[in-house]
Each structure stands twice: as structure tokens, then as C-alpha cells.
Amino acid sequence: MRFKKAFYNAAFLAIVVAGFPAAAQNYPAGPIRWVVPFPPGGGTDILARTVAQKLSEAWGVAVVVDNRGGANGTMGAAIVAKAPPDGQTLLIVPSGFAVNPSIYKNLPFDSVKDLAPVSQLAASPLILVVHPSFPPKTVKEIIAFIKARPNDINYGSSGNGSPPHLATELFQYMTQARMTHIPYKGAGPAAVDVIAGQIPIYFMNALQAVPHIKSGRLRGLGVTSDTRFSALPELPTIAEAGVPGYAMTNWYGLLVPGGTPRATVSRLHGEVARILNLPEIRDRLTKEGADVIASTPDRFAAFLGSEMEKFARIVKVSGMTASN
């Protein structure tokens, strides 16, 4: 009986393995290249490196983070869109990815067809931060200060169409307080200048902002989410602080080249979701300001479609372009 049971178990396992696509059985086939389409130091980079380290440990292969900044992430995205569809090249994007089709009219790839969604990884608010030397101490004071000096105050962003750019455009639209946009080639360089006092105002992603606020290098005035932020509960939401109805959340997602086998996408999603839900990873991200999502490929695809539609409306209302 034991022999017969063992035989049947082995036969069942053989059938399962034979039915599992070869692409997934052999995945990963070697080192994985994880493209971060921004310079080092921003929230996108921080999250990618956190997950990449655990992915490398789990699969026993090198997961190399490759920072390729430029044009609000479109240069790095183009690299992945043109890579072989084997799951060996990954792309992490922030929410600004969904606005690129609306502001870049000649993208070198199709955001829907040339890239396949794997998972929405996490989401976090942005925080309105200012250099400590900047006079306003509240959101209402900053609105009055800017209105008294229309277009004289500079604000920074991590690039045209980036989450900080979108958050500020929404803020300006709702308050009619107009500033001058200074786009940077990523969140890292923008953070360096706001900390140095070169630009006074910046909507910074929470993963990046928390340590600088706690150290006193920056002063936080409000969070963009519709509820208070657990890592900095003393900060009001921007809606509470003087702009009723204001809300915006930054999210991060994982994509691979379009045409990557479904079984490969599923295997990658399963491992990344497991990593994100490890207690030490979940707790670390929560403390740093991000909520784990780990959505399925289908749910992320549907979410991306709705986000692209929403940002297309914001671009139309604000008149935003890739050159402003």
C-alpha cells in the first residue's frame, strides 16, 4: 500500500510539473535586471532595492538594480519595453507612469501593449515639505504667501508629469496660488536642493520625506492623503489644513515586457507578493510611510487603466505639458 501510494503521488507530481509551462519551470534563468527609471535616492529606488534584495535571496540569483533616469521615467521604461519578454528584465514605476501617455505625445513605446502589469506594490502619500528657513508655518500661510507673490516662488518636482508635479498642479488649481515649476531628473536630486534651500517647496514622497522631517532638515506642512499619516500623525491632511477636497496618493507598480508568458508573470507576482507580506518588510514600509498592496496582475491592469483616464483629465484641466 505504501508503495502504491508513493507511486500515485509521484505520478500526480509528474502530471502537475508536465502541465506547468516550461517558461515558468526555468524561471529565472539567470541574473535579473531591475530597472529603476529614476536616479538613486527616491522612493521608487528605495522600494525596488528593498524587494530586490529579498528576491535575490529567495531565488539564489543576482537581482541588479539599474538606475536609468530621464523624462519622468520614460527612458527607463523604454529599455524594459524593448527587452526580451522572458521576465529577466523588470521595471518599477511610480504613479507618474500613468500620466506619461497624456503629456508625451511621441513615447517610444506603447504603455499598454509593450509593458505587462505584474503587481501594484505599495502606496503612500506625498508630504508638502518646505525648507526650515521658509517663513510660512501652515498650509493656509503658504497659500497666502504665494498669492502675494504670484509666480515668484519656485517649487521642485522629480520631473514633468511626476507625482510631485501632479500634486502641486492639483494644489495650484484648487487654491489659485501660482508658482514656478523647477523639474529635476528624479526625486533624489530634487530632495538635495530642497534640503539645501535652493528650492523652498516640494511635495516629497513619504518614503523619502520621513527621515528628513524627523531630523529637522525639512518642515512638513501637510499630507496629500485623505486621512492622517500614521508615521507622522501630528501633520494634518492638506484638506484639513485649508484645501477642502484635496487628496492624492502616490503608488508604485511592477511591470515586465509585454508578451512575457503568463506563467512567468504569475510566478514573479507570487514571489514579490510573498516578500512584501513578510512581517519585517511590511512593518518597515509601514513605518517609512507606505502601505503594502501586492495586487494581482489583472487587478493592477484594471487599476492602471483607471489611473490613466484620471490623469488625462488632470492634464487637460491644468494644461500641463512635458515642457512646462
mmCIF file of C-alpha atoms in Angstrom:
data_model
loop_
_atom_site.group_PDB
_atom_site.id
_atom_site.type_symbol
_atom_site.label_atom_id
_atom_site.label_comp_id
_atom_site.label_asym_id
_atom_site.label_seq_id
_atom_site.Cartn_x
_atom_site.Cartn_y
_atom_site.Cartn_z
ATOM 1 C CA MET A 1 0.000 0.000 0.000
ATOM 2 C CA ARG A 2 2.808 2.412 0.856
ATOM 3 C CA PHE A 3 4.474 1.680 -2.471
ATOM 4 C CA LYS A 4 1.198 2.159 -4.366
ATOM 5 C CA LYS A 5 0.504 5.471 -2.537
ATOM 6 C CA ALA A 6 4.022 6.701 -3.238
ATOM 7 C CA PHE A 7 3.658 5.704 -6.874
ATOM 8 C CA TYR A 8 0.404 7.638 -7.245
ATOM 9 C CA ASN A 9 1.867 10.705 -5.517
ATOM 10 C CA ALA A 10 4.880 10.660 -7.812
ATOM 11 C CA ALA A 11 2.654 10.216 -10.858
ATOM 12 C CA PHE A 12 0.453 13.157 -9.793
ATOM 13 C CA LEU A 13 3.502 15.360 -9.274
ATOM 14 C CA ALA A 14 4.820 14.423 -12.713
ATOM 15 C CA ILE A 15 1.498 15.407 -14.300
ATOM 16 C CA VAL A 16 1.489 18.770 -12.485
ATOM 17 C CA VAL A 17 5.079 19.574 -13.484
ATOM 18 C CA ALA A 18 4.475 18.476 -17.078
ATOM 19 C CA GLY A 19 1.449 20.743 -17.252
ATOM 20 C CA PHE A 20 3.315 23.738 -15.862
ATOM 21 C CA PRO A 21 4.744 25.836 -18.721
ATOM 22 C CA ALA A 22 8.459 25.364 -19.302
ATOM 23 C CA ALA A 23 8.995 29.123 -19.142
ATOM 24 C CA ALA A 24 7.874 29.180 -15.520
ATOM 25 C CA GLN A 25 9.764 25.974 -14.627
ATOM 26 C CA ASN A 26 13.024 27.512 -15.842
ATOM 27 C CA TYR A 27 12.382 30.987 -14.423
ATOM 28 C CA PRO A 28 14.527 32.795 -13.502
ATOM 29 C CA ALA A 29 17.129 31.586 -15.986
ATOM 30 C CA GLY A 30 19.893 33.838 -14.636
ATOM 31 C CA PRO A 31 20.564 37.286 -13.205
ATOM 32 C CA ILE A 32 17.594 39.655 -13.174
ATOM 33 C CA ARG A 33 17.903 43.285 -14.218
ATOM 34 C CA TRP A 34 15.560 45.570 -12.294
ATOM 35 C CA VAL A 35 15.313 48.955 -13.998
ATOM 36 C CA VAL A 36 14.529 51.930 -11.779
ATOM 37 C CA PRO A 37 13.736 54.761 -14.231
ATOM 38 C CA PHE A 38 14.990 57.473 -11.856
ATOM 39 C CA PRO A 39 18.280 58.358 -10.135
ATOM 40 C CA PRO A 40 19.123 56.712 -6.788
ATOM 41 C CA GLY A 41 17.663 58.040 -3.567
ATOM 42 C CA GLY A 42 13.955 58.442 -4.298
ATOM 43 C CA GLY A 43 11.041 56.373 -3.046
ATOM 44 C CA THR A 44 10.932 54.272 -6.214
ATOM 45 C CA ASP A 45 14.599 53.366 -5.781
ATOM 46 C CA ILE A 46 14.209 52.643 -2.050
ATOM 47 C CA LEU A 47 11.307 50.240 -2.630
ATOM 48 C CA ALA A 48 12.993 48.470 -5.554
ATOM 49 C CA ARG A 49 16.171 47.819 -3.585
ATOM 50 C CA THR A 50 14.193 46.561 -0.582
ATOM 51 C CA VAL A 51 12.353 43.952 -2.662
ATOM 52 C CA ALA A 52 15.307 43.138 -4.954
ATOM 53 C CA GLN A 53 17.481 42.051 -2.047
ATOM 54 C CA LYS A 54 14.859 39.605 -0.790
ATOM 55 C CA LEU A 55 14.139 38.359 -4.309
ATOM 56 C CA SER A 56 17.834 37.626 -4.822
ATOM 57 C CA GLU A 57 17.976 35.720 -1.529
ATOM 58 C CA ALA A 58 14.857 33.681 -2.344
ATOM 59 C CA TRP A 59 15.823 32.669 -5.858
ATOM 60 C CA GLY A 60 19.585 32.476 -5.481
ATOM 61 C CA VAL A 61 20.283 34.759 -8.448
ATOM 62 C CA ALA A 62 21.638 38.274 -8.657
ATOM 63 C CA VAL A 63 18.947 40.950 -8.923
ATOM 64 C CA VAL A 64 20.781 44.007 -10.199
ATOM 65 C CA VAL A 65 19.122 47.391 -9.709
ATOM 66 C CA ASP A 66 19.839 49.583 -12.735
ATOM 67 C CA ASN A 67 19.012 53.302 -12.343
ATOM 68 C CA ARG A 68 18.119 54.814 -15.732
ATOM 69 C CA GLY A 69 16.627 58.248 -15.118
ATOM 70 C CA GLY A 70 15.198 60.695 -17.626
ATOM 71 C CA ALA A 71 11.931 62.151 -18.977
ATOM 72 C CA ASN A 72 9.780 61.185 -15.964
ATOM 73 C CA GLY A 73 10.787 57.547 -16.190
ATOM 74 C CA THR A 74 10.098 57.099 -19.903
ATOM 75 C CA MET A 75 13.733 56.396 -20.805
ATOM 76 C CA GLY A 76 13.990 53.527 -18.339
ATOM 77 C CA ALA A 77 10.546 52.256 -19.300
ATOM 78 C CA ALA A 78 11.581 52.178 -22.962
ATOM 79 C CA ILE A 79 14.509 49.901 -22.099
ATOM 80 C CA VAL A 80 12.194 47.369 -20.481
ATOM 81 C CA ALA A 81 9.523 47.700 -23.182
ATOM 82 C CA LYS A 82 12.125 46.653 -25.768
ATOM 83 C CA ALA A 83 13.710 43.871 -23.691
ATOM 84 C CA PRO A 84 13.100 40.151 -24.418
ATOM 85 C CA PRO A 85 9.745 39.026 -22.938
ATOM 86 C CA ASP A 86 11.249 36.457 -20.589
ATOM 87 C CA GLY A 87 10.786 38.071 -17.173
ATOM 88 C CA GLN A 88 14.508 38.681 -16.726
ATOM 89 C CA THR A 89 14.057 42.457 -17.001
ATOM 90 C CA LEU A 90 11.775 44.230 -14.514
ATOM 91 C CA LEU A 91 10.504 47.802 -14.252
ATOM 92 C CA ILE A 92 9.272 49.644 -11.171
ATOM 93 C CA VAL A 93 7.210 52.785 -11.720
ATOM 94 C CA PRO A 94 5.501 55.394 -9.532
ATOM 95 C CA SER A 95 2.071 56.838 -10.271
ATOM 96 C CA GLY A 96 3.582 59.324 -12.746
ATOM 97 C CA PHE A 97 3.813 56.416 -15.203
ATOM 98 C CA ALA A 98 0.060 56.723 -15.759
ATOM 99 C CA VAL A 99 0.312 60.374 -16.829
ATOM 100 C CA ASN A 100 3.108 59.941 -19.382
ATOM 101 C CA PRO A 101 0.814 58.956 -22.298
ATOM 102 C CA SER A 102 -1.045 62.248 -21.804
ATOM 103 C CA ILE A 103 1.946 64.595 -21.726
ATOM 104 C CA TYR A 104 4.455 62.826 -24.011
ATOM 105 C CA LYS A 105 2.912 62.637 -27.463
ATOM 106 C CA ASN A 106 5.740 60.612 -29.037
ATOM 107 C CA LEU A 107 6.572 57.924 -26.498
ATOM 108 C CA PRO A 108 8.958 55.309 -27.973
ATOM 109 C CA PHE A 109 6.693 52.530 -26.668
ATOM 110 C CA ASP A 110 3.032 51.758 -26.022
ATOM 111 C CA SER A 111 2.398 51.939 -22.268
ATOM 112 C CA VAL A 112 -0.367 49.324 -22.501
ATOM 113 C CA LYS A 113 0.832 46.900 -25.190
ATOM 114 C CA ASP A 114 4.605 46.943 -24.643
ATOM 115 C CA LEU A 115 4.585 46.508 -20.854
ATOM 116 C CA ALA A 116 2.746 43.856 -18.846
ATOM 117 C CA PRO A 117 1.462 44.594 -15.308
ATOM 118 C CA VAL A 118 2.685 42.298 -12.540
ATOM 119 C CA SER A 119 1.531 43.999 -9.338
ATOM 120 C CA GLN A 120 0.759 47.279 -7.669
ATOM 121 C CA LEU A 121 3.380 47.028 -4.941
ATOM 122 C CA ALA A 122 2.580 49.736 -2.416
ATOM 123 C CA ALA A 123 1.050 53.169 -1.988
ATOM 124 C CA SER A 124 1.956 56.172 0.117
ATOM 125 C CA PRO A 125 1.046 59.834 0.481
ATOM 126 C CA LEU A 126 3.163 62.742 -0.573
ATOM 127 C CA ILE A 127 4.117 65.304 2.035
ATOM 128 C CA LEU A 128 4.188 69.046 1.430
ATOM 129 C CA VAL A 129 7.624 69.991 2.761
ATOM 130 C CA VAL A 130 9.480 73.288 2.908
ATOM 131 C CA HIS A 131 12.973 74.313 3.853
ATOM 132 C CA PRO A 132 13.092 75.359 7.553
ATOM 133 C CA SER A 133 14.033 78.915 6.545
ATOM 134 C CA PHE A 134 10.820 79.359 4.535
ATOM 135 C CA PRO A 135 8.522 81.741 6.501
ATOM 136 C CA PRO A 136 5.085 80.028 6.219
ATOM 137 C CA LYS A 137 4.363 77.545 9.002
ATOM 138 C CA THR A 138 0.963 76.230 7.826
ATOM 139 C CA VAL A 139 -0.816 75.368 4.590
ATOM 140 C CA LYS A 140 -3.038 78.472 4.888
ATOM 141 C CA GLU A 141 0.029 80.657 5.428
ATOM 142 C CA ILE A 142 1.796 79.158 2.417
ATOM 143 C CA ILE A 143 -1.232 79.821 0.203
ATOM 144 C CA ALA A 144 -1.372 83.474 1.310
ATOM 145 C CA PHE A 145 2.399 83.841 0.908
ATOM 146 C CA ILE A 146 2.312 82.507 -2.667
ATOM 147 C CA LYS A 147 -0.730 84.550 -3.680
ATOM 148 C CA ALA A 148 1.056 87.709 -2.564
ATOM 149 C CA ARG A 149 3.948 86.780 -4.884
ATOM 150 C CA PRO A 150 2.376 85.137 -7.978
ATOM 151 C CA ASN A 151 4.881 83.030 -9.938
ATOM 152 C CA ASP A 152 7.794 84.374 -7.856
ATOM 153 C CA ILE A 153 8.086 81.258 -5.650
ATOM 154 C CA ASN A 154 9.768 78.165 -7.099
ATOM 155 C CA TYR A 155 8.625 74.640 -6.407
ATOM 156 C CA GLY A 156 10.518 71.480 -7.265
ATOM 157 C CA SER A 157 9.425 68.157 -8.725
ATOM 158 C CA SER A 158 11.111 64.928 -9.739
ATOM 159 C CA GLY A 159 10.226 65.634 -13.373
ATOM 160 C CA ASN A 160 7.426 66.708 -15.679
ATOM 161 C CA GLY A 161 4.367 64.562 -15.005
ATOM 162 C CA SER A 162 5.872 63.055 -11.848
ATOM 163 C CA PRO A 163 3.748 62.583 -8.703
ATOM 164 C CA PRO A 164 5.197 65.747 -7.069
ATOM 165 C CA HIS A 165 4.394 67.708 -10.237
ATOM 166 C CA LEU A 166 0.834 66.352 -10.355
ATOM 167 C CA ALA A 167 0.310 67.006 -6.641
ATOM 168 C CA THR A 168 1.477 70.605 -6.994
ATOM 169 C CA GLU A 169 -0.604 71.237 -10.119
ATOM 170 C CA LEU A 170 -3.672 69.980 -8.261
ATOM 171 C CA PHE A 171 -2.768 72.211 -5.286
ATOM 172 C CA GLN A 172 -2.358 75.258 -7.537
ATOM 173 C CA TYR A 173 -5.597 74.509 -9.390
ATOM 174 C CA MET A 174 -7.588 74.203 -6.154
ATOM 175 C CA THR A 175 -6.023 77.240 -4.420
ATOM 176 C CA GLN A 176 -5.259 79.515 -7.390
ATOM 177 C CA ALA A 177 -1.826 80.077 -5.831
ATOM 178 C CA ARG A 178 0.583 80.095 -8.766
ATOM 179 C CA MET A 179 4.279 79.131 -8.549
ATOM 180 C CA THR A 180 7.114 78.459 -10.987
ATOM 181 C CA HIS A 181 7.955 74.824 -11.713
ATOM 182 C CA ILE A 182 11.561 73.594 -11.455
ATOM 183 C CA PRO A 183 11.659 69.999 -12.755
ATOM 184 C CA TYR A 184 14.550 67.720 -11.730
ATOM 185 C CA LYS A 185 15.748 64.431 -13.161
ATOM 186 C CA GLY A 186 14.415 62.431 -10.244
ATOM 187 C CA ALA A 187 13.398 62.640 -6.602
ATOM 188 C CA GLY A 188 16.956 62.319 -5.310
ATOM 189 C CA PRO A 189 18.306 65.495 -6.965
ATOM 190 C CA ALA A 190 15.140 67.419 -6.067
ATOM 191 C CA ALA A 191 15.488 66.401 -2.415
ATOM 192 C CA VAL A 192 19.112 67.542 -2.339
ATOM 193 C CA ASP A 193 18.117 71.052 -3.459
ATOM 194 C CA VAL A 194 15.144 71.467 -1.133
ATOM 195 C CA ILE A 195 17.277 70.328 1.825
ATOM 196 C CA ALA A 196 19.959 72.802 0.743
ATOM 197 C CA GLY A 197 17.394 75.609 0.467
ATOM 198 C CA GLN A 198 17.774 76.023 -3.300
ATOM 199 C CA ILE A 199 14.034 75.443 -3.745
ATOM 200 C CA PRO A 200 11.636 76.231 -0.885
ATOM 201 C CA ILE A 201 8.638 73.985 -1.667
ATOM 202 C CA TYR A 202 8.350 70.331 -2.657
ATOM 203 C CA PHE A 203 5.703 67.607 -2.481
ATOM 204 C CA MET A 204 8.004 64.756 -1.401
ATOM 205 C CA ASN A 205 7.103 61.072 -1.325
ATOM 206 C CA ALA A 206 6.679 59.779 2.204
ATOM 207 C CA LEU A 207 9.338 57.058 1.911
ATOM 208 C CA GLN A 208 11.877 59.780 1.268
ATOM 209 C CA ALA A 209 10.454 62.534 3.468
ATOM 210 C CA VAL A 210 10.017 60.932 6.895
ATOM 211 C CA PRO A 211 13.691 60.797 7.963
ATOM 212 C CA HIS A 212 14.339 64.375 6.790
ATOM 213 C CA ILE A 213 11.314 65.718 8.671
ATOM 214 C CA LYS A 214 12.211 63.829 11.847
ATOM 215 C CA SER A 215 15.804 65.103 11.658
ATOM 216 C CA GLY A 216 14.660 68.717 11.219
ATOM 217 C CA ARG A 217 16.248 69.146 7.797
ATOM 218 C CA LEU A 218 12.769 69.762 6.369
ATOM 219 C CA ARG A 219 9.488 71.008 7.794
ATOM 220 C CA GLY A 220 6.320 69.106 6.907
ATOM 221 C CA LEU A 221 3.107 71.097 6.490
ATOM 222 C CA GLY A 222 0.578 68.505 5.359
ATOM 223 C CA VAL A 223 -0.012 65.117 3.733
ATOM 224 C CA THR A 224 -1.813 64.543 0.447
ATOM 225 C CA SER A 225 -3.858 61.529 1.566
ATOM 226 C CA ASP A 226 -7.462 61.846 2.729
ATOM 227 C CA THR A 227 -6.544 60.558 6.215
ATOM 228 C CA ARG A 228 -3.656 61.401 8.509
ATOM 229 C CA PHE A 229 -0.363 59.596 8.015
ATOM 230 C CA SER A 230 0.493 57.080 10.766
ATOM 231 C CA ALA A 231 4.243 57.751 10.628
ATOM 232 C CA LEU A 232 3.674 61.499 11.242
ATOM 233 C CA PRO A 233 0.250 61.722 12.927
ATOM 234 C CA GLU A 234 0.836 65.315 14.014
ATOM 235 C CA LEU A 235 0.702 66.504 10.390
ATOM 236 C CA PRO A 236 -2.773 67.449 9.139
ATOM 237 C CA THR A 237 -4.032 66.402 5.747
ATOM 238 C CA ILE A 238 -3.912 69.208 3.206
ATOM 239 C CA ALA A 239 -7.702 69.016 3.069
ATOM 240 C CA GLU A 240 -7.873 69.590 6.845
ATOM 241 C CA ALA A 241 -5.285 72.351 6.704
ATOM 242 C CA GLY A 242 -7.084 74.614 4.265
ATOM 243 C CA VAL A 243 -7.799 72.945 0.888
ATOM 244 C CA PRO A 244 -11.080 71.012 1.307
ATOM 245 C CA GLY A 245 -11.396 68.048 -1.034
ATOM 246 C CA TYR A 246 -7.686 67.820 -1.828
ATOM 247 C CA ALA A 247 -6.395 64.225 -1.984
ATOM 248 C CA MET A 248 -3.728 62.369 -3.934
ATOM 249 C CA THR A 249 -1.789 59.164 -3.280
ATOM 250 C CA ASN A 250 1.449 58.013 -4.864
ATOM 251 C CA TRP A 251 1.644 54.341 -5.798
ATOM 252 C CA TYR A 252 4.381 52.023 -7.038
ATOM 253 C CA GLY A 253 3.965 49.214 -9.554
ATOM 254 C CA LEU A 254 5.950 46.395 -11.140
ATOM 255 C CA LEU A 255 5.898 45.661 -14.878
ATOM 256 C CA VAL A 256 7.710 43.387 -17.342
ATOM 257 C CA PRO A 257 7.996 43.450 -21.145
ATOM 258 C CA GLY A 258 4.729 42.883 -22.987
ATOM 259 C CA GLY A 259 4.363 39.311 -24.214
ATOM 260 C CA THR A 260 6.042 37.799 -21.154
ATOM 261 C CA PRO A 261 4.418 34.371 -20.601
ATOM 262 C CA ARG A 262 1.507 34.453 -18.200
ATOM 263 C CA ALA A 263 3.040 31.666 -16.102
ATOM 264 C CA THR A 264 6.233 33.678 -15.676
ATOM 265 C CA VAL A 265 4.272 36.763 -14.651
ATOM 266 C CA SER A 266 2.319 34.665 -12.138
ATOM 267 C CA ARG A 267 5.468 33.193 -10.622
ATOM 268 C CA LEU A 268 7.079 36.616 -10.298
ATOM 269 C CA HIS A 269 3.924 38.086 -8.779
ATOM 270 C CA GLY A 270 3.667 35.261 -6.248
ATOM 271 C CA GLU A 271 7.214 35.707 -5.016
ATOM 272 C CA VAL A 272 7.044 39.507 -4.873
ATOM 273 C CA ALA A 273 3.716 39.368 -3.003
ATOM 274 C CA ARG A 274 5.227 36.921 -0.513
ATOM 275 C CA ILE A 275 8.192 39.249 0.067
ATOM 276 C CA LEU A 276 6.012 42.328 0.527
ATOM 277 C CA ASN A 277 3.936 40.486 3.122
ATOM 278 C CA LEU A 278 6.919 39.351 5.188
ATOM 279 C CA PRO A 279 6.403 40.908 8.644
ATOM 280 C CA GLU A 280 9.758 42.703 8.619
ATOM 281 C CA ILE A 281 9.172 44.162 5.130
ATOM 282 C CA ARG A 282 5.546 45.145 5.797
ATOM 283 C CA ASP A 283 6.459 46.732 9.149
ATOM 284 C CA ARG A 284 9.441 48.572 7.661
ATOM 285 C CA LEU A 285 7.399 50.004 4.790
ATOM 286 C CA THR A 286 4.569 50.997 7.145
ATOM 287 C CA LYS A 287 6.974 52.857 9.431
ATOM 288 C CA GLU A 288 8.524 54.599 6.423
ATOM 289 C CA GLY A 289 5.149 55.630 5.050
ATOM 290 C CA ALA A 290 3.950 53.026 2.547
ATOM 291 C CA ASP A 291 1.034 50.597 2.677
ATOM 292 C CA VAL A 292 1.613 47.206 1.035
ATOM 293 C CA ILE A 293 -0.831 46.430 -1.807
ATOM 294 C CA ALA A 294 0.605 43.392 -3.682
ATOM 295 C CA SER A 295 -2.336 43.252 -6.102
ATOM 296 C CA THR A 296 -2.738 40.583 -8.792
ATOM 297 C CA PRO A 297 -1.694 41.252 -12.410
ATOM 298 C CA ASP A 298 -5.336 41.558 -13.516
ATOM 299 C CA ARG A 299 -6.238 43.980 -10.742
ATOM 300 C CA PHE A 300 -3.166 46.080 -11.426
ATOM 301 C CA ALA A 301 -4.032 46.189 -15.139
ATOM 302 C CA ALA A 302 -7.543 47.454 -14.350
ATOM 303 C CA PHE A 303 -6.163 49.963 -11.852
ATOM 304 C CA LEU A 304 -3.632 51.274 -14.397
ATOM 305 C CA GLY A 305 -6.395 51.848 -16.935
ATOM 306 C CA SER A 306 -8.452 53.888 -14.474
ATOM 307 C CA GLU A 307 -5.393 55.896 -13.384
ATOM 308 C CA MET A 308 -4.513 56.778 -16.985
ATOM 309 C CA GLU A 309 -8.042 58.058 -17.532
ATOM 310 C CA LYS A 310 -7.972 60.113 -14.310
ATOM 311 C CA PHE A 311 -4.614 61.735 -15.046
ATOM 312 C CA ALA A 312 -5.644 62.505 -18.621
ATOM 313 C CA ARG A 313 -8.434 64.663 -17.152
ATOM 314 C CA ILE A 314 -5.999 66.417 -14.756
ATOM 315 C CA VAL A 315 -3.603 67.147 -17.622
ATOM 316 C CA LYS A 316 -6.409 68.596 -19.718
ATOM 317 C CA VAL A 317 -7.683 70.855 -16.912
ATOM 318 C CA SER A 318 -4.238 72.065 -15.816
ATOM 319 C CA GLY A 319 -2.776 72.492 -19.302
ATOM 320 C CA MET A 320 0.285 70.533 -18.185
ATOM 321 C CA THR A 321 2.819 69.570 -20.855
ATOM 322 C CA ALA A 322 6.150 67.783 -20.845
ATOM 323 C CA SER A 323 7.967 71.077 -21.352
ATOM 324 C CA ASN A 324 6.382 73.211 -18.605
#
